Short mmCIF file of C-alpha atoms in Angstrom, two decimals:
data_model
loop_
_atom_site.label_atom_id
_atom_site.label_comp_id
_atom_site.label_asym_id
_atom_site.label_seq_id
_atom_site.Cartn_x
_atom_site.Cartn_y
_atom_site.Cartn_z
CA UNK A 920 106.15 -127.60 20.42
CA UNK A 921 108.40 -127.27 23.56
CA UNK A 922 107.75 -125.65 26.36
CA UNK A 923 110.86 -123.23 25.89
CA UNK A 924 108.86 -122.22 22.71
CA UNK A 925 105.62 -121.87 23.44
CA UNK A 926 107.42 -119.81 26.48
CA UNK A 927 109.19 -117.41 24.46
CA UNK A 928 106.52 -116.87 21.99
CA UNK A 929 103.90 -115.98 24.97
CA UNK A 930 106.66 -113.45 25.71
CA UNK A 931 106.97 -111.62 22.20
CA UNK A 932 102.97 -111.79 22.20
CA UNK A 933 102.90 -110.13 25.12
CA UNK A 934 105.14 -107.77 23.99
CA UNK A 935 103.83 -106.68 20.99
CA UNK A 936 100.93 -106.03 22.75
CA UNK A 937 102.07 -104.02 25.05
CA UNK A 938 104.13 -101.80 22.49
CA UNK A 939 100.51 -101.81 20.90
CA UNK A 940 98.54 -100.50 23.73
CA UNK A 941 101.76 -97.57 24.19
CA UNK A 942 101.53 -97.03 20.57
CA UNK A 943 97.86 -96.67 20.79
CA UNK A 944 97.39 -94.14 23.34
CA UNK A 945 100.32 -91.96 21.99
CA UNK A 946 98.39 -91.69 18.45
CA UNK A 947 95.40 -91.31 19.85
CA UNK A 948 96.70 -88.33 22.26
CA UNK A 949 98.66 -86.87 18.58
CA UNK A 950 95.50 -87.18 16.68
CA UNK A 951 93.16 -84.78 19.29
CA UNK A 952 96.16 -82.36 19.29
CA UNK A 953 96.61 -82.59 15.46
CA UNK A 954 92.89 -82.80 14.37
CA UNK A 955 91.10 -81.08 17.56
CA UNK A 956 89.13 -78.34 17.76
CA UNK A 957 91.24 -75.65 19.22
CA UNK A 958 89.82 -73.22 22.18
CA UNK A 959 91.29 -71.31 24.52
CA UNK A 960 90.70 -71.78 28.35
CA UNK A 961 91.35 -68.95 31.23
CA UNK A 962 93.22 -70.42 33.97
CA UNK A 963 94.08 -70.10 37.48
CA UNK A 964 97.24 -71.61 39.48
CA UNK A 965 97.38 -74.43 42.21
CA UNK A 966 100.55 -75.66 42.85
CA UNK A 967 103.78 -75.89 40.73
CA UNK A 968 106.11 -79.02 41.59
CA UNK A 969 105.90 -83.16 41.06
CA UNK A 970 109.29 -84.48 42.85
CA UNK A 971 109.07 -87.11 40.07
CA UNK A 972 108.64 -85.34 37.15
CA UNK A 973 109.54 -82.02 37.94
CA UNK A 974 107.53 -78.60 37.96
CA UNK A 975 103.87 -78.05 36.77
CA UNK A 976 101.08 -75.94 37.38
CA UNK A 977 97.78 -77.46 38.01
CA UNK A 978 95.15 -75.47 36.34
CA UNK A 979 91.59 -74.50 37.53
CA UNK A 980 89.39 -73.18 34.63
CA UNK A 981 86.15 -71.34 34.87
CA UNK A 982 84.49 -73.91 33.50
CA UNK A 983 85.79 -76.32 36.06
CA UNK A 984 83.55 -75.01 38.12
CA UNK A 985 79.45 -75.20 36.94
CA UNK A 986 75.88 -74.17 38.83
CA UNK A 987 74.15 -76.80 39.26
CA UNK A 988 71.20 -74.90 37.92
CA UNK A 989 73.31 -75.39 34.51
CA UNK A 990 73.06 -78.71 34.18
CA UNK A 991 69.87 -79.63 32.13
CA UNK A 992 69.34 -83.18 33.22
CA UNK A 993 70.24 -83.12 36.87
CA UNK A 994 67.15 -84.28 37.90
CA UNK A 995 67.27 -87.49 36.00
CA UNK A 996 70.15 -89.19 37.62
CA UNK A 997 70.56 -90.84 40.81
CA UNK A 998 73.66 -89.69 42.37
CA UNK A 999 74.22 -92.95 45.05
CA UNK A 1000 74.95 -95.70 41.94
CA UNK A 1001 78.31 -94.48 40.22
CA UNK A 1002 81.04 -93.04 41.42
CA UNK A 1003 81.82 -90.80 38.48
CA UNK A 1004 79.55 -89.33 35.95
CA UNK A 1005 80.27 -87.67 32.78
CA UNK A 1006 78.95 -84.64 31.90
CA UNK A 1007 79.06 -82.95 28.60
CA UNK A 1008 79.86 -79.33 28.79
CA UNK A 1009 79.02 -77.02 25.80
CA UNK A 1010 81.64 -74.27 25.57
CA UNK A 1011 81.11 -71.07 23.25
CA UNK A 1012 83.26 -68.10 22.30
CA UNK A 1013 82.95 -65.27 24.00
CA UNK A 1014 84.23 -61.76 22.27
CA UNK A 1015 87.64 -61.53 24.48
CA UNK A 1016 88.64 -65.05 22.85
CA UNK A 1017 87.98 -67.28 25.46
CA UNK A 1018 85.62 -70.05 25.13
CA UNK A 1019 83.22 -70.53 28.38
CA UNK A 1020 80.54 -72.90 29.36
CA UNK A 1021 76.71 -72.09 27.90
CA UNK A 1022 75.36 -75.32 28.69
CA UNK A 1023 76.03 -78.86 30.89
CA UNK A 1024 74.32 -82.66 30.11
CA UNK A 1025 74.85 -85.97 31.95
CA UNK A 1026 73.57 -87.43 29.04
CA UNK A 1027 73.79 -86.87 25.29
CA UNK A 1028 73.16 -83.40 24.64
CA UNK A 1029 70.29 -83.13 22.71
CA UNK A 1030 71.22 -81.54 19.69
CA UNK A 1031 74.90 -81.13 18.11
CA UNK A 1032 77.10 -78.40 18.54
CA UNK A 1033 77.10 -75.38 16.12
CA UNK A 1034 79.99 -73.59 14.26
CA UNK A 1035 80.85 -71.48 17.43
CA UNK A 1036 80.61 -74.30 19.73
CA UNK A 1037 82.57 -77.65 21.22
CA UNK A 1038 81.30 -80.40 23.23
CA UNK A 1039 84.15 -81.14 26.14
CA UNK A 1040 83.83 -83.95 27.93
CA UNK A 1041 84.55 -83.91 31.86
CA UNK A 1042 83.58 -86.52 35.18
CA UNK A 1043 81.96 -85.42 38.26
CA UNK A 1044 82.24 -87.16 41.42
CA UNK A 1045 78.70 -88.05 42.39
CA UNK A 1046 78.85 -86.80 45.90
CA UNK A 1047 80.33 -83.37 44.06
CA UNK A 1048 76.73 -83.12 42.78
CA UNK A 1049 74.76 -83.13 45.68
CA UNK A 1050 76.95 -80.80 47.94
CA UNK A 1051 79.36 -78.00 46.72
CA UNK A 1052 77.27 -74.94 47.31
CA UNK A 1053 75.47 -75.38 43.93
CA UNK A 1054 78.09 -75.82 41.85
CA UNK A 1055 80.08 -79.12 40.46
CA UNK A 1056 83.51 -79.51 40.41
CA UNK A 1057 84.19 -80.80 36.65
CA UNK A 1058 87.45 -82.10 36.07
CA UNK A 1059 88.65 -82.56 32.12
CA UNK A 1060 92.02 -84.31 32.39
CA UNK A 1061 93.74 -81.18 31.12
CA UNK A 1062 94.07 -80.21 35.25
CA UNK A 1063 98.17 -80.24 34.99
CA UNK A 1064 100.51 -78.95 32.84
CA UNK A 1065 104.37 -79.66 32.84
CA UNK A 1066 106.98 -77.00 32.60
CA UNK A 1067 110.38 -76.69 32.14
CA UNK A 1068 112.75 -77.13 35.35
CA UNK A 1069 112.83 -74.29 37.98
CA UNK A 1070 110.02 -72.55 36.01
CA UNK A 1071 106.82 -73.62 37.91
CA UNK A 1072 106.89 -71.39 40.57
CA UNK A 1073 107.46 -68.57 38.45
CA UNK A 1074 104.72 -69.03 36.69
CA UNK A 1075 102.34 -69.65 39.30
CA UNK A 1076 103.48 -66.07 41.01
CA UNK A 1077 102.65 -64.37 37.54
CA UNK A 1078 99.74 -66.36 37.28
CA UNK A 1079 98.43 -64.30 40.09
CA UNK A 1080 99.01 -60.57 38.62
CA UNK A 1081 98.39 -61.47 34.71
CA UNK A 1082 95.70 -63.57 33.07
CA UNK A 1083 97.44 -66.75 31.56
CA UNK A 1084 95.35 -69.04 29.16
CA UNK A 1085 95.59 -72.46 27.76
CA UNK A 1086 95.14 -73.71 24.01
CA UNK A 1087 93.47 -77.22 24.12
CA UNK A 1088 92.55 -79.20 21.64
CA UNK A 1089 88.94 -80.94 21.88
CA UNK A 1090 87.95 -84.11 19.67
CA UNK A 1091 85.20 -84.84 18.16
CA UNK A 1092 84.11 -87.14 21.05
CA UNK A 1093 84.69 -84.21 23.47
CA UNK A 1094 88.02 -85.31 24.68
CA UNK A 1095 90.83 -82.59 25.52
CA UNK A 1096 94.65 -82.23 25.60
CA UNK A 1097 96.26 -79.03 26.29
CA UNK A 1098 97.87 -77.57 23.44
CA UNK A 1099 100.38 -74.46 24.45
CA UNK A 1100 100.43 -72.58 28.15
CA UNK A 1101 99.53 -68.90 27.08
CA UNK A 1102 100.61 -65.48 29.09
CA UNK A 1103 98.24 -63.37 27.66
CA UNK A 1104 98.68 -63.36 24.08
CA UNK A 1105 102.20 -64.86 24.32
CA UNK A 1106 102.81 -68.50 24.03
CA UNK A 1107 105.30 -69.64 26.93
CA UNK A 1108 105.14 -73.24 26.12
CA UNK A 1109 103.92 -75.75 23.40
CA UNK A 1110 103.28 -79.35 23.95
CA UNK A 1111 104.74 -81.18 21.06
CA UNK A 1112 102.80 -83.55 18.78
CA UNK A 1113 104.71 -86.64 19.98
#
C-alpha cells in the first residue's frame, strides 16, 4: 500500500472516530434526559450573558451548598491528594415539590436509594472541604442554563422577586442534565432531547 493510501485511510479512521466520540456524548446526554429520574431543583441567579453563545443564567441550588456535618464519611478522606472529589448527594422530596439534600457520601453510599429518593452525583474541590465556613460548595454540571437572546437578564431580575425552579433529569449513575427552566409552576423553557 502507498503512502497516499495508508494517508487517507488514517484520515477517515480518524474521522469516524471522532463523529463516534460526538455521537457518543450526544446519546448519552438524550438518554439521562429521556430515561432520568426527574426532580425539581430551587434555584437562584448569578449572571445572565456568554459573548459566545449568548445569554444564560448560572444557577445556584440549595443543594449546591452542604454542612459539612452532612457528609457521612468526611473523616475518611485526605483532602491534600486529589484535586476533586465526588460526592454523592441523596436528594428527597419535600411536600412543596422540591427535592432537597437528606444525606452526602464521598464514597458509595451505603445502601441504595428508595422510591422517594435519587442519588446525584457532584465534585468538590478539596480545598472547598476544609475551609468554607462548614459548608462545601458542590457543583453538578447543571450550574448554567442557556436562554433565548435578550432574555437572560430578564430572567435573572425576576429570579430575584419569584421562586424559579429547574426540572433535571438524574441517571441511574447519579448524573444530571437540566430538563426545562421553571417560573413557578410555569415552564419558560425546555431543553430539547437532541
Amino acid at each position: 500500500m502507498n503512502n497516499g493510501k495508508k494517508l487517507v485511510l488514517s484520515a477517515l479512521l480518524l474521522a469516524l472516530v471522532q463523529v463516534g466520540f460526538l455521537g457518543w456524548m450526544i446519546v448519552g446526554r438524550a438518554a439521562v434526559l429521556r430515561d432520568g429520574r426527574e426532580v425539581l431543583l430551587k434555584v437562584e441567579p448569578v449572571d445572565p450573558r456568554n459573548l459566545l453563545r449568548g445569554d444564560y443564567v448560572i444557577l445556584n441550588y440549595d443543594i449546591s451548598r452542604l454542612p459539612l456535618s452532612m457528609i457521612a464519611d468526611i473523616g475518611e478522606v485526605r483532602h491534600d491528594l486529589v484535586p476533586m472529589h465526588s460526592v454523592t448527594v441523596r436528594l428527597r422530596r419535600e411536600e412543596d415539590g422540591y427535592w432537597r439534600a437528606g444525606g452526602a457520601w464521598l464514597k458509595t453510599p451505603p445502601n441504595p436509594a428508595g422510591a422517594d429518593e435519587v442519588d446525584i452525583v457532584g465534585q468538590v474541590p478539596p480545598l472547598n472541604l476544609a475551609h468554607v465556613d462548614g459548608e462545601v460548595r458542590v457543583t453538578y454540571g447543571i450550574e448554567r442554563f442557556y436562554v433565548p437572546e435578550g432574555e437572560g437578564r430578564a430572567i435573572e431580575r425576576d429570579m430575584r422577586v419569584r421562586p424559579f425552579g429547574v426540572r433535571a433529569a438524574v441517571s441511574s449513575s447519579g448524573t444530571a442534565q437540566v430538563k426545562a427552566l421553571m417560573d413557578g409552576e410555569n415552564m419558560l423553557f425546555e431543553e430539547p432531547l437532541y
